[in-house]
PDB file of C-alpha atoms in Angstrom:
ATOM      1  CA  MET A   1     127.229  84.698  88.916  1.00  0.00           C
ATOM      2  CA  PHE A   2     124.833  84.955  91.817  1.00  0.00           C
ATOM      3  CA  TRP A   3     123.823  88.598  91.246  1.00  0.00           C
ATOM      4  CA  ASP A   4     122.815  87.738  87.658  1.00  0.00           C
ATOM      5  CA  TYR A   5     119.825  86.055  89.170  1.00  0.00           C
ATOM      6  CA  ILE A   6     119.005  88.677  91.578  1.00  0.00           C
ATOM      7  CA  PHE A   7     118.909  91.256  88.606  1.00  0.00           C
ATOM      8  CA  LEU A   8     117.072  89.050  86.313  1.00  0.00           C
ATOM      9  CA  ILE A   9     114.050  89.862  87.992  1.00  0.00           C
ATOM     10  CA  ARG A  10     114.696  93.359  86.977  1.00  0.00           C
ATOM     11  CA  PRO A  11     114.819  95.539  90.161  1.00  0.00           C
ATOM     12  CA  THR A  12     113.915  98.819  88.288  1.00  0.00           C
ATOM     13  CA  LEU A  13     110.530  97.313  87.474  1.00  0.00           C
ATOM     14  CA  LEU A  14     109.474  96.801  91.063  1.00  0.00           C
ATOM     15  CA  VAL A  15     110.027 100.146  91.950  1.00  0.00           C
ATOM     16  CA  PRO A  16     106.682 101.232  90.273  1.00  0.00           C
ATOM     17  CA  VAL A  17     105.239  97.692  91.991  1.00  0.00           C
ATOM     18  CA  TRP A  18     106.305  99.214  95.298  1.00  0.00           C
ATOM     19  CA  THR A  19     105.054 102.554  94.800  1.00  0.00           C
ATOM     20  CA  PHE A  20     101.616 101.790  93.811  1.00  0.00           C
ATOM     21  CA  PHE A  21     101.473  99.265  96.573  1.00  0.00           C
ATOM     22  CA  LEU A  22     102.398 102.256  98.896  1.00  0.00           C
ATOM     23  CA  ILE A  23     100.004 104.429  97.533  1.00  0.00           C
ATOM     24  CA  GLY A  24      97.107 101.514  98.057  1.00  0.00           C
ATOM     25  CA  TYR A  25      98.080 100.666 101.227  1.00  0.00           C
ATOM     26  CA  ALA A  26      98.246 104.446 102.523  1.00  0.00           C
ATOM     27  CA  ARG A  27      94.513 104.649 100.778  1.00  0.00           C
ATOM     28  CA  GLY A  28      93.152 101.734 102.557  1.00  0.00           C
ATOM     29  CA  GLY A  29      94.307 102.973 105.933  1.00  0.00           C
ATOM     30  CA  GLY A  30      98.123 101.994 106.386  1.00  0.00           C
ATOM     31  CA  GLU A  31      97.486  98.621 108.667  1.00  0.00           C
ATOM     32  CA  GLY A  32      97.941  94.951 108.212  1.00  0.00           C
ATOM     33  CA  ARG A  33     100.821  92.661 107.256  1.00  0.00           C
ATOM     34  CA  PHE A  34     102.724  95.155 105.034  1.00  0.00           C
ATOM     35  CA  PHE A  35     106.110  93.427 104.835  1.00  0.00           C
ATOM     36  CA  LEU A  36     104.504  89.987 104.030  1.00  0.00           C
ATOM     37  CA  SER A  37     102.097  91.421 101.532  1.00  0.00           C
ATOM     38  CA  ILE A  38     104.671  93.672  99.664  1.00  0.00           C
ATOM     39  CA  PHE A  39     107.234  90.658  99.921  1.00  0.00           C
ATOM     40  CA  ALA A  40     104.800  88.208  98.193  1.00  0.00           C
ATOM     41  CA  TYR A  41     103.841  90.634  95.518  1.00  0.00           C
ATOM     42  CA  SER A  42     107.308  91.646  94.770  1.00  0.00           C
ATOM     43  CA  LEU A  43     107.779  87.999  94.341  1.00  0.00           C
ATOM     44  CA  LEU A  44     105.212  87.732  91.769  1.00  0.00           C
ATOM     45  CA  MET A  45     106.029  90.573  89.646  1.00  0.00           C
ATOM     46  CA  GLY A  46     109.842  89.224  89.829  1.00  0.00           C
ATOM     47  CA  GLY A  47     108.318  85.918  88.232  1.00  0.00           C
ATOM     48  CA  VAL A  48     106.410  87.981  85.673  1.00  0.00           C
ATOM     49  CA  TYR A  49     109.335  89.859  84.642  1.00  0.00           C
ATOM     50  CA  ILE A  50     111.665  86.734  84.128  1.00  0.00           C
ATOM     51  CA  LEU A  51     108.694  85.229  81.973  1.00  0.00           C
ATOM     52  CA  ASN A  52     108.865  88.388  79.732  1.00  0.00           C
ATOM     53  CA  GLN A  53     112.313  88.042  79.223  1.00  0.00           C
ATOM     54  CA  ILE A  54     111.953  84.538  78.294  1.00  0.00           C
ATOM     55  CA  VAL A  55     109.431  85.229  75.593  1.00  0.00           C
ATOM     56  CA  ASP A  56     111.102  88.452  74.631  1.00  0.00           C
ATOM     57  CA  ARG A  57     114.619  86.921  74.316  1.00  0.00           C
ATOM     58  CA  GLU A  58     114.914  87.518  70.283  1.00  0.00           C
ATOM     59  CA  THR A  59     113.285  91.079  70.297  1.00  0.00           C
ATOM     60  CA  ASP A  60     115.674  92.197  73.276  1.00  0.00           C
ATOM     61  CA  ARG A  61     118.630  91.077  71.342  1.00  0.00           C
ATOM     62  CA  ILE A  62     117.533  93.165  68.441  1.00  0.00           C
ATOM     63  CA  ASN A  63     116.602  96.224  70.839  1.00  0.00           C
ATOM     64  CA  LYS A  64     120.091  95.332  72.348  1.00  0.00           C
ATOM     65  CA  LYS A  65     118.968  95.485  75.846  1.00  0.00           C
ATOM     66  CA  LEU A  66     118.233  93.021  79.114  1.00  0.00           C
ATOM     67  CA  PHE A  67     121.639  91.069  78.266  1.00  0.00           C
ATOM     68  CA  LEU A  68     121.141  88.502  80.679  1.00  0.00           C
ATOM     69  CA  LEU A  69     119.013  86.208  78.882  1.00  0.00           C
ATOM     70  CA  SER A  70     118.801  87.704  75.356  1.00  0.00           C
ATOM     71  CA  GLU A  71     122.764  87.118  75.131  1.00  0.00           C
ATOM     72  CA  GLY A  72     122.572  83.630  77.048  1.00  0.00           C
ATOM     73  CA  ILE A  73     124.318  84.840  80.169  1.00  0.00           C
ATOM     74  CA  ILE A  74     121.932  83.159  82.141  1.00  0.00           C
ATOM     75  CA  PRO A  75     120.821  79.551  80.863  1.00  0.00           C
ATOM     76  CA  LEU A  76     117.023  79.361  79.749  1.00  0.00           C
ATOM     77  CA  LYS A  77     116.659  76.460  81.958  1.00  0.00           C
ATOM     78  CA  HIS A  78     117.958  78.546  85.044  1.00  0.00           C
ATOM     79  CA  ALA A  79     115.352  81.469  84.045  1.00  0.00           C
ATOM     80  CA  TRP A  80     112.492  78.887  83.865  1.00  0.00           C
ATOM     81  CA  CYS A  81     113.342  77.360  87.461  1.00  0.00           C
ATOM     82  CA  GLU A  82     113.715  80.987  89.020  1.00  0.00           C
ATOM     83  CA  MET A  83     110.507  81.933  87.536  1.00  0.00           C
ATOM     84  CA  ILE A  84     108.613  78.854  88.619  1.00  0.00           C
ATOM     85  CA  LEU A  85     109.893  78.991  92.008  1.00  0.00           C
ATOM     86  CA  LEU A  86     108.976  82.523  92.385  1.00  0.00           C
ATOM     87  CA  PHE A  87     105.513  81.979  91.189  1.00  0.00           C
ATOM     88  CA  VAL A  88     104.828  79.088  93.556  1.00  0.00           C
ATOM     89  CA  ALA A  89     106.362  80.889  96.763  1.00  0.00           C
ATOM     90  CA  SER A  90     104.226  83.995  95.664  1.00  0.00           C
ATOM     91  CA  LEU A  91     101.011  82.288  95.271  1.00  0.00           C
ATOM     92  CA  THR A  92     101.681  80.291  98.310  1.00  0.00           C
ATOM     93  CA  LEU A  93     102.106  83.307 100.502  1.00  0.00           C
ATOM     94  CA  SER A  94      98.700  84.782  99.144  1.00  0.00           C
ATOM     95  CA  PHE A  95      96.780  82.282 101.046  1.00  0.00           C
ATOM     96  CA  LEU A  96      97.667  83.713 104.171  1.00  0.00           C
ATOM     97  CA  PHE A  97      95.360  87.047 103.364  1.00  0.00           C
ATOM     98  CA  PRO A  98      91.993  87.425 102.741  1.00  0.00           C
ATOM     99  CA  VAL A  99      89.543  85.899  99.606  1.00  0.00           C
ATOM    100  CA  PRO A 100      89.289  89.527  98.211  1.00  0.00           C
ATOM    101  CA  TYR A 101      93.171  90.064  98.397  1.00  0.00           C
ATOM    102  CA  ARG A 102      93.827  86.628  96.991  1.00  0.00           C
ATOM    103  CA  ILE A 103      91.513  87.305  93.809  1.00  0.00           C
ATOM    104  CA  PHE A 104      93.326  90.529  93.024  1.00  0.00           C
ATOM    105  CA  PHE A 105      96.824  88.582  93.371  1.00  0.00           C
ATOM    106  CA  PHE A 106      95.551  85.831  91.282  1.00  0.00           C
ATOM    107  CA  ILE A 107      94.313  88.128  88.540  1.00  0.00           C
ATOM    108  CA  SER A 108      97.804  89.984  88.736  1.00  0.00           C
ATOM    109  CA  PHE A 109      99.280  86.573  87.887  1.00  0.00           C
ATOM    110  CA  ILE A 110      97.113  85.711  85.159  1.00  0.00           C
ATOM    111  CA  PHE A 111      97.703  88.960  83.620  1.00  0.00           C
ATOM    112  CA  GLY A 112     101.494  88.649  83.881  1.00  0.00           C
ATOM    113  CA  ILE A 113     101.078  85.220  82.213  1.00  0.00           C
ATOM    114  CA  LEU A 114      98.672  86.591  79.291  1.00  0.00           C
ATOM    115  CA  TYR A 115     100.936  89.684  78.821  1.00  0.00           C
ATOM    116  CA  SER A 116     103.880  87.781  77.635  1.00  0.00           C
ATOM    117  CA  ALA A 117     102.930  84.102  76.912  1.00  0.00           C
ATOM    118  CA  PRO A 118     101.750  83.118  73.441  1.00  0.00           C
ATOM    119  CA  PRO A 119      98.999  82.532  72.102  1.00  0.00           C
ATOM    120  CA  ALA A 120      97.425  85.379  74.163  1.00  0.00           C
ATOM    121  CA  ARG A 121     100.424  87.528  74.363  1.00  0.00           C
ATOM    122  CA  PHE A 122      98.773  90.857  74.995  1.00  0.00           C
ATOM    123  CA  LYS A 123     102.450  92.516  74.762  1.00  0.00           C
ATOM    124  CA  GLY A 124     102.230  92.312  71.275  1.00  0.00           C
ATOM    125  CA  ARG A 125      98.608  93.240  70.442  1.00  0.00           C
ATOM    126  CA  PRO A 126      97.623  97.013  70.139  1.00  0.00           C
ATOM    127  CA  LEU A 127      95.549  98.619  73.009  1.00  0.00           C
ATOM    128  CA  LEU A 128      95.733  95.294  74.939  1.00  0.00           C
ATOM    129  CA  ASP A 129      99.230  96.168  75.875  1.00  0.00           C
ATOM    130  CA  LEU A 130      98.084  99.552  77.181  1.00  0.00           C
ATOM    131  CA  PHE A 131      95.113  98.180  79.205  1.00  0.00           C
ATOM    132  CA  SER A 132      97.458  95.254  80.570  1.00  0.00           C
ATOM    133  CA  ASN A 133      99.642  97.883  81.913  1.00  0.00           C
ATOM    134  CA  ALA A 134      97.453 100.491  83.094  1.00  0.00           C
ATOM    135  CA  PHE A 135      95.001  97.963  84.768  1.00  0.00           C
ATOM    136  CA  GLY A 136      97.802  95.691  85.962  1.00  0.00           C
ATOM    137  CA  TYR A 137      99.458  98.631  87.767  1.00  0.00           C
ATOM    138  CA  GLY A 138      96.989 101.348  88.299  1.00  0.00           C
ATOM    139  CA  VAL A 139      94.306  99.098  89.450  1.00  0.00           C
ATOM    140  CA  LEU A 140      95.685  95.594  90.663  1.00  0.00           C
ATOM    141  CA  ASN A 141      98.875  96.568  92.118  1.00  0.00           C
ATOM    142  CA  PHE A 142      96.895  99.774  93.707  1.00  0.00           C
ATOM    143  CA  GLY A 143      94.458  97.210  94.667  1.00  0.00           C
ATOM    144  CA  ILE A 144      96.585  94.834  96.273  1.00  0.00           C
ATOM    145  CA  GLY A 145      98.193  97.523  98.590  1.00  0.00           C
ATOM    146  CA  TYR A 146      94.658  98.861  99.706  1.00  0.00           C
ATOM    147  CA  LEU A 147      93.549  95.049 100.538  1.00  0.00           C
ATOM    148  CA  THR A 148      96.713  94.756 102.710  1.00  0.00           C
ATOM    149  CA  SER A 149      95.688  97.303 105.108  1.00  0.00           C
ATOM    150  CA  GLY A 150      91.882  97.492 104.205  1.00  0.00           C
ATOM    151  CA  GLU A 151      88.612  95.562 103.485  1.00  0.00           C
ATOM    152  CA  PHE A 152      87.180  95.340  99.997  1.00  0.00           C
ATOM    153  CA  THR A 153      85.147  98.499  98.463  1.00  0.00           C
ATOM    154  CA  TRP A 154      84.112  98.936  95.189  1.00  0.00           C
ATOM    155  CA  LYS A 155      85.872 102.429  95.679  1.00  0.00           C
ATOM    156  CA  ILE A 156      89.065 100.812  95.148  1.00  0.00           C
ATOM    157  CA  PHE A 157      88.122 100.984  91.275  1.00  0.00           C
ATOM    158  CA  LEU A 158      87.256 104.667  91.834  1.00  0.00           C
ATOM    159  CA  TYR A 159      90.450 105.709  93.479  1.00  0.00           C
ATOM    160  CA  SER A 160      92.606 103.728  91.105  1.00  0.00           C
ATOM    161  CA  LEU A 161      91.337 105.889  88.003  1.00  0.00           C
ATOM    162  CA  PRO A 162      93.938 108.683  88.112  1.00  0.00           C
ATOM    163  CA  TYR A 163      96.502 105.902  88.408  1.00  0.00           C
ATOM    164  CA  PHE A 164      95.156 103.875  85.598  1.00  0.00           C
ATOM    165  CA  PHE A 165      95.484 106.979  83.464  1.00  0.00           C
ATOM    166  CA  ALA A 166      98.766 107.591  84.511  1.00  0.00           C
ATOM    167  CA  VAL A 167     100.393 104.515  84.051  1.00  0.00           C
ATOM    168  CA  GLY A 168      98.696 104.442  80.675  1.00  0.00           C
ATOM    169  CA  GLY A 169     100.143 107.690  79.429  1.00  0.00           C
ATOM    170  CA  VAL A 170     103.816 106.468  80.599  1.00  0.00           C
ATOM    171  CA  PHE A 171     103.457 102.939  78.817  1.00  0.00           C
ATOM    172  CA  ILE A 172     102.295 104.618  75.545  1.00  0.00           C
ATOM    173  CA  ASN A 173     105.477 106.698  75.744  1.00  0.00           C
ATOM    174  CA  THR A 174     107.726 103.419  76.399  1.00  0.00           C
ATOM    175  CA  THR A 175     106.748 101.592  73.332  1.00  0.00           C
ATOM    176  CA  ILE A 176     107.874 104.330  71.100  1.00  0.00           C
ATOM    177  CA  PRO A 177     112.082 103.527  71.488  1.00  0.00           C
ATOM    178  CA  ASP A 178     111.387 100.006  70.638  1.00  0.00           C
ATOM    179  CA  ILE A 179     109.098 100.435  67.358  1.00  0.00           C
ATOM    180  CA  PRO A 180     112.053  99.828  65.061  1.00  0.00           C
ATOM    181  CA  GLY A 181     112.896  96.518  67.101  1.00  0.00           C
ATOM    182  CA  ASP A 182     109.149  95.416  67.648  1.00  0.00           C
ATOM    183  CA  ARG A 183     108.289  95.967  64.087  1.00  0.00           C
ATOM    184  CA  GLU A 184     111.518  93.866  62.768  1.00  0.00           C
ATOM    185  CA  ALA A 185     110.387  91.137  65.432  1.00  0.00           C
ATOM    186  CA  GLY A 186     106.662  91.127  63.882  1.00  0.00           C
ATOM    187  CA  GLU A 187     105.518  92.684  67.291  1.00  0.00           C
ATOM    188  CA  ILE A 188     102.281  94.786  66.512  1.00  0.00           C
ATOM    189  CA  THR A 189     102.351  96.818  69.973  1.00  0.00           C
ATOM    190  CA  THR A 190     100.422 100.109  70.460  1.00  0.00           C
ATOM    191  CA  GLY A 191     103.844 101.906  69.331  1.00  0.00           C
ATOM    192  CA  VAL A 192     103.915 100.112  66.124  1.00  0.00           C
ATOM    193  CA  TRP A 193     100.330 100.367  65.534  1.00  0.00           C
ATOM    194  CA  LEU A 194      99.512 104.179  66.166  1.00  0.00           C
ATOM    195  CA  GLY A 195     103.089 105.583  65.105  1.00  0.00           C
ATOM    196  CA  GLU A 196     105.200 107.885  67.041  1.00  0.00           C
ATOM    197  CA  LYS A 197     102.915 110.982  66.579  1.00  0.00           C
ATOM    198  CA  LYS A 198      99.593 109.456  67.428  1.00  0.00           C
ATOM    199  CA  CYS A 199     101.508 107.665  70.524  1.00  0.00           C
ATOM    200  CA  LEU A 200     102.783 111.047  71.589  1.00  0.00           C
ATOM    201  CA  PHE A 201      99.100 112.615  71.310  1.00  0.00           C
ATOM    202  CA  LEU A 202      97.232 109.735  73.230  1.00  0.00           C
ATOM    203  CA  SER A 203      99.844 109.855  76.168  1.00  0.00           C
ATOM    204  CA  THR A 204      99.472 113.446  76.802  1.00  0.00           C
ATOM    205  CA  ILE A 205      95.826 113.109  76.668  1.00  0.00           C
ATOM    206  CA  PHE A 206      96.157 110.188  79.250  1.00  0.00           C
ATOM    207  CA  ILE A 207      98.332 112.372  81.657  1.00  0.00           C
ATOM    208  CA  PHE A 208      95.942 115.315  81.465  1.00  0.00           C
ATOM    209  CA  ILE A 209      92.897 113.021  82.244  1.00  0.00           C
ATOM    210  CA  SER A 210      94.911 111.816  85.181  1.00  0.00           C
ATOM    211  CA  LEU A 211      95.432 115.489  86.294  1.00  0.00           C
ATOM    212  CA  VAL A 212      91.805 116.313  86.142  1.00  0.00           C
ATOM    213  CA  LEU A 213      90.895 112.930  87.921  1.00  0.00           C
ATOM    214  CA  SER A 214      93.222 113.711  90.551  1.00  0.00           C
ATOM    215  CA  ILE A 215      91.395 116.988  91.288  1.00  0.00           C
ATOM    216  CA  ILE A 216      88.255 115.665  91.195  1.00  0.00           C
ATOM    217  CA  LEU A 217      89.194 112.727  93.654  1.00  0.00           C
ATOM    218  CA  LYS A 218      91.500 115.214  95.561  1.00  0.00           C
ATOM    219  CA  ASP A 219      94.550 112.681  95.203  1.00  0.00           C
ATOM    220  CA  ILE A 220      97.309 115.204  96.259  1.00  0.00           C
ATOM    221  CA  LEU A 221     100.296 112.461  95.257  1.00  0.00           C
ATOM    222  CA  CYS A 222      98.717 111.936  91.689  1.00  0.00           C
ATOM    223  CA  LEU A 223      98.025 115.505  91.198  1.00  0.00           C
ATOM    224  CA  ILE A 224     101.725 116.495  92.075  1.00  0.00           C
ATOM    225  CA  ALA A 225     102.968 113.819  89.568  1.00  0.00           C
ATOM    226  CA  ALA A 226     100.714 114.465  86.771  1.00  0.00           C
ATOM    227  CA  SER A 227     101.279 118.448  87.057  1.00  0.00           C
ATOM    228  CA  VAL A 228     104.887 117.630  86.783  1.00  0.00           C
ATOM    229  CA  SER A 229     104.565 115.248  84.047  1.00  0.00           C
ATOM    230  CA  LEU A 230     102.352 117.062  81.781  1.00  0.00           C
ATOM    231  CA  PRO A 231     105.028 119.730  80.544  1.00  0.00           C
ATOM    232  CA  LEU A 232     107.541 116.938  80.010  1.00  0.00           C
ATOM    233  CA  PHE A 233     104.650 114.786  77.932  1.00  0.00           C
ATOM    234  CA  LEU A 234     103.623 118.147  76.014  1.00  0.00           C
ATOM    235  CA  TYR A 235     107.274 119.007  75.021  1.00  0.00           C
ATOM    236  CA  ALA A 236     107.782 115.291  73.818  1.00  0.00           C
ATOM    237  CA  LEU A 237     104.594 116.145  71.762  1.00  0.00           C
ATOM    238  CA  LEU A 238     105.957 119.239  70.244  1.00  0.00           C
ATOM    239  CA  ARG A 239     109.606 118.267  69.979  1.00  0.00           C
ATOM    240  CA  PRO A 240     109.644 114.633  69.342  1.00  0.00           C
ATOM    241  CA  SER A 241     112.842 112.935  69.509  1.00  0.00           C
ATOM    242  CA  ARG A 242     114.335 109.817  71.177  1.00  0.00           C
ATOM    243  CA  LYS A 243     115.690 112.013  74.203  1.00  0.00           C
ATOM    244  CA  SER A 244     112.658 114.148  74.810  1.00  0.00           C
ATOM    245  CA  VAL A 245     110.544 110.777  74.564  1.00  0.00           C
ATOM    246  CA  LEU A 246     113.025 109.061  77.101  1.00  0.00           C
ATOM    247  CA  ILE A 247     113.100 112.071  79.482  1.00  0.00           C
ATOM    248  CA  SER A 248     109.203 112.104  79.783  1.00  0.00           C
ATOM    249  CA  ILE A 249     109.259 108.547  80.765  1.00  0.00           C
ATOM    250  CA  ARG A 250     112.436 108.656  83.139  1.00  0.00           C
ATOM    251  CA  ILE A 251     111.483 111.782  84.911  1.00  0.00           C
ATOM    252  CA  GLY A 252     108.096 112.166  84.428  1.00  0.00           C
ATOM    253  CA  ALA A 253     107.179 108.410  86.086  1.00  0.00           C
ATOM    254  CA  PRO A 254     109.717 108.647  88.922  1.00  0.00           C
ATOM    255  CA  ILE A 255     107.903 112.043  90.040  1.00  0.00           C
ATOM    256  CA  LEU A 256     104.975 109.749  91.536  1.00  0.00           C
ATOM    257  CA  THR A 257     107.483 107.719  93.337  1.00  0.00           C
ATOM    258  CA  LEU A 258     109.225 110.473  94.770  1.00  0.00           C
ATOM    259  CA  ALA A 259     105.937 111.832  95.805  1.00  0.00           C
ATOM    260  CA  VAL A 260     105.335 108.806  97.624  1.00  0.00           C
ATOM    261  CA  CYS A 261     108.695 109.410  99.569  1.00  0.00           C
ATOM    262  CA  PHE A 262     107.381 112.349 101.112  1.00  0.00           C
ATOM    263  CA  LEU A 263     104.546 109.932 102.436  1.00  0.00           C
ATOM    264  CA  TYR A 264     106.950 107.241 103.559  1.00  0.00           C
ATOM    265  CA  PRO A 265     110.467 108.646 104.074  1.00  0.00           C
ATOM    266  CA  LEU A 266     111.877 105.341 104.714  1.00  0.00           C
ATOM    267  CA  PHE A 267     111.071 104.503 100.721  1.00  0.00           C
ATOM    268  CA  PHE A 268     113.764 106.952  99.713  1.00  0.00           C
ATOM    269  CA  PRO A 269     116.982 105.217 101.150  1.00  0.00           C
ATOM    270  CA  VAL A 270     115.672 102.136  99.673  1.00  0.00           C
ATOM    271  CA  LEU A 271     115.346 103.576  96.189  1.00  0.00           C
ATOM    272  CA  LEU A 272     118.905 105.032  96.733  1.00  0.00           C
ATOM    273  CA  LEU A 273     120.362 101.915  97.653  1.00  0.00           C
ATOM    274  CA  LEU A 274     118.455 100.055  94.663  1.00  0.00           C
ATOM    275  CA  TYR A 275     119.827 102.809  92.280  1.00  0.00           C
ATOM    276  CA  LEU A 276     123.597 102.545  93.296  1.00  0.00           C
ATOM    277  CA  SER A 277     123.552  99.024  93.453  1.00  0.00           C
ATOM    278  CA  MET A 278     122.305  98.574  89.864  1.00  0.00           C
ATOM    279  CA  ARG A 279     124.906 101.314  88.795  1.00  0.00           C
ATOM    280  CA  ILE A 280     127.889  99.203  90.178  1.00  0.00           C
ATOM    281  CA  TYR A 281     126.447  95.812  89.088  1.00  0.00           C
ATOM    282  CA  TYR A 282     125.890  97.243  85.354  1.00  0.00           C
ATOM    283  CA  LYS A 283     129.316  98.984  85.258  1.00  0.00           C
ATOM    284  CA  LYS A 284     131.164  96.143  86.814  1.00  0.00           C
ATOM    285  CA  ARG A 285     129.476  93.299  84.842  1.00  0.00           C
ATOM    286  CA  PHE A 286     129.121  94.938  81.342  1.00  0.00           C
ATOM    287  CA  ASN A 287     130.990  98.234  81.630  1.00  0.00           C
ATOM    288  CA  TYR A 288     127.563  99.704  80.984  1.00  0.00           C
ATOM    289  CA  ASP A 289     126.072 103.130  82.371  1.00  0.00           C
ATOM    290  CA  TYR A 290     122.470 101.876  83.881  1.00  0.00           C
ATOM    291  CA  PRO A 291     120.029 103.332  84.917  1.00  0.00           C
ATOM    292  CA  THR A 292     120.550 106.871  82.968  1.00  0.00           C
ATOM    293  CA  LEU A 293     118.181 109.366  81.968  1.00  0.00           C
ATOM    294  CA  THR A 294     118.647 109.460  78.357  1.00  0.00           C
ATOM    295  CA  ARG A 295     119.569 105.813  77.307  1.00  0.00           C
TER     296      ARG A 295
END
């Protein structure tokens, strides 16, 4: 089925990609080849997400998620071909941009490979999995957006700090629901290594740091997101349960995306269209309600 190959790139994970791209783009001045840049970076990250599923087929089967490869709906050979095509196309397009942009782009590519592929496999190494996500989205993704519309400056790393900690906080909580499956598969993630209680404490600290940095740097977008998210993370810390953890992720994380919609109003109908298309696809294809807030 054609749509299987579209959804293999995991469109829900492209939402944070677009979010941090837009934040960086706005911070850089809001000019430049916007559509070409965001298209190229979306292709790159789509390839990264396919690689992640290829390597994690067994873990995904245990955790009963991401059916397309774990259940053999899409042949493995086809997934490899789609991934390679996306990588080649995205890296080729990156050469239409200046050198600093290409450097950030290539580092994103390398991190995407190291995150999933053995022997490095940062995804299965405590703290490295956390750093890869926080740096990958909060710094590199942000930087790609910034460099689309602005010239390189070391201040990129300063401006990205609140997002580094915001992404890190959310990521820590995402490892918690997968602890049983990851432990069974022999994966030592940050969640497995720290355990649920320490993860919830650390994630709350990260969100708090993000809030403080947002105030210092006068970053209104991250300030809004961190202010709304912190009570959700505190609640998950004080009343730990699968539901409270998932709510901290699935409500806390999208707050930043919704804040970006005020900056770029056309982003909201794009998100709405994506949400509706995914609801329809998963319901008709698998009789499965996804995305949801609690599962």
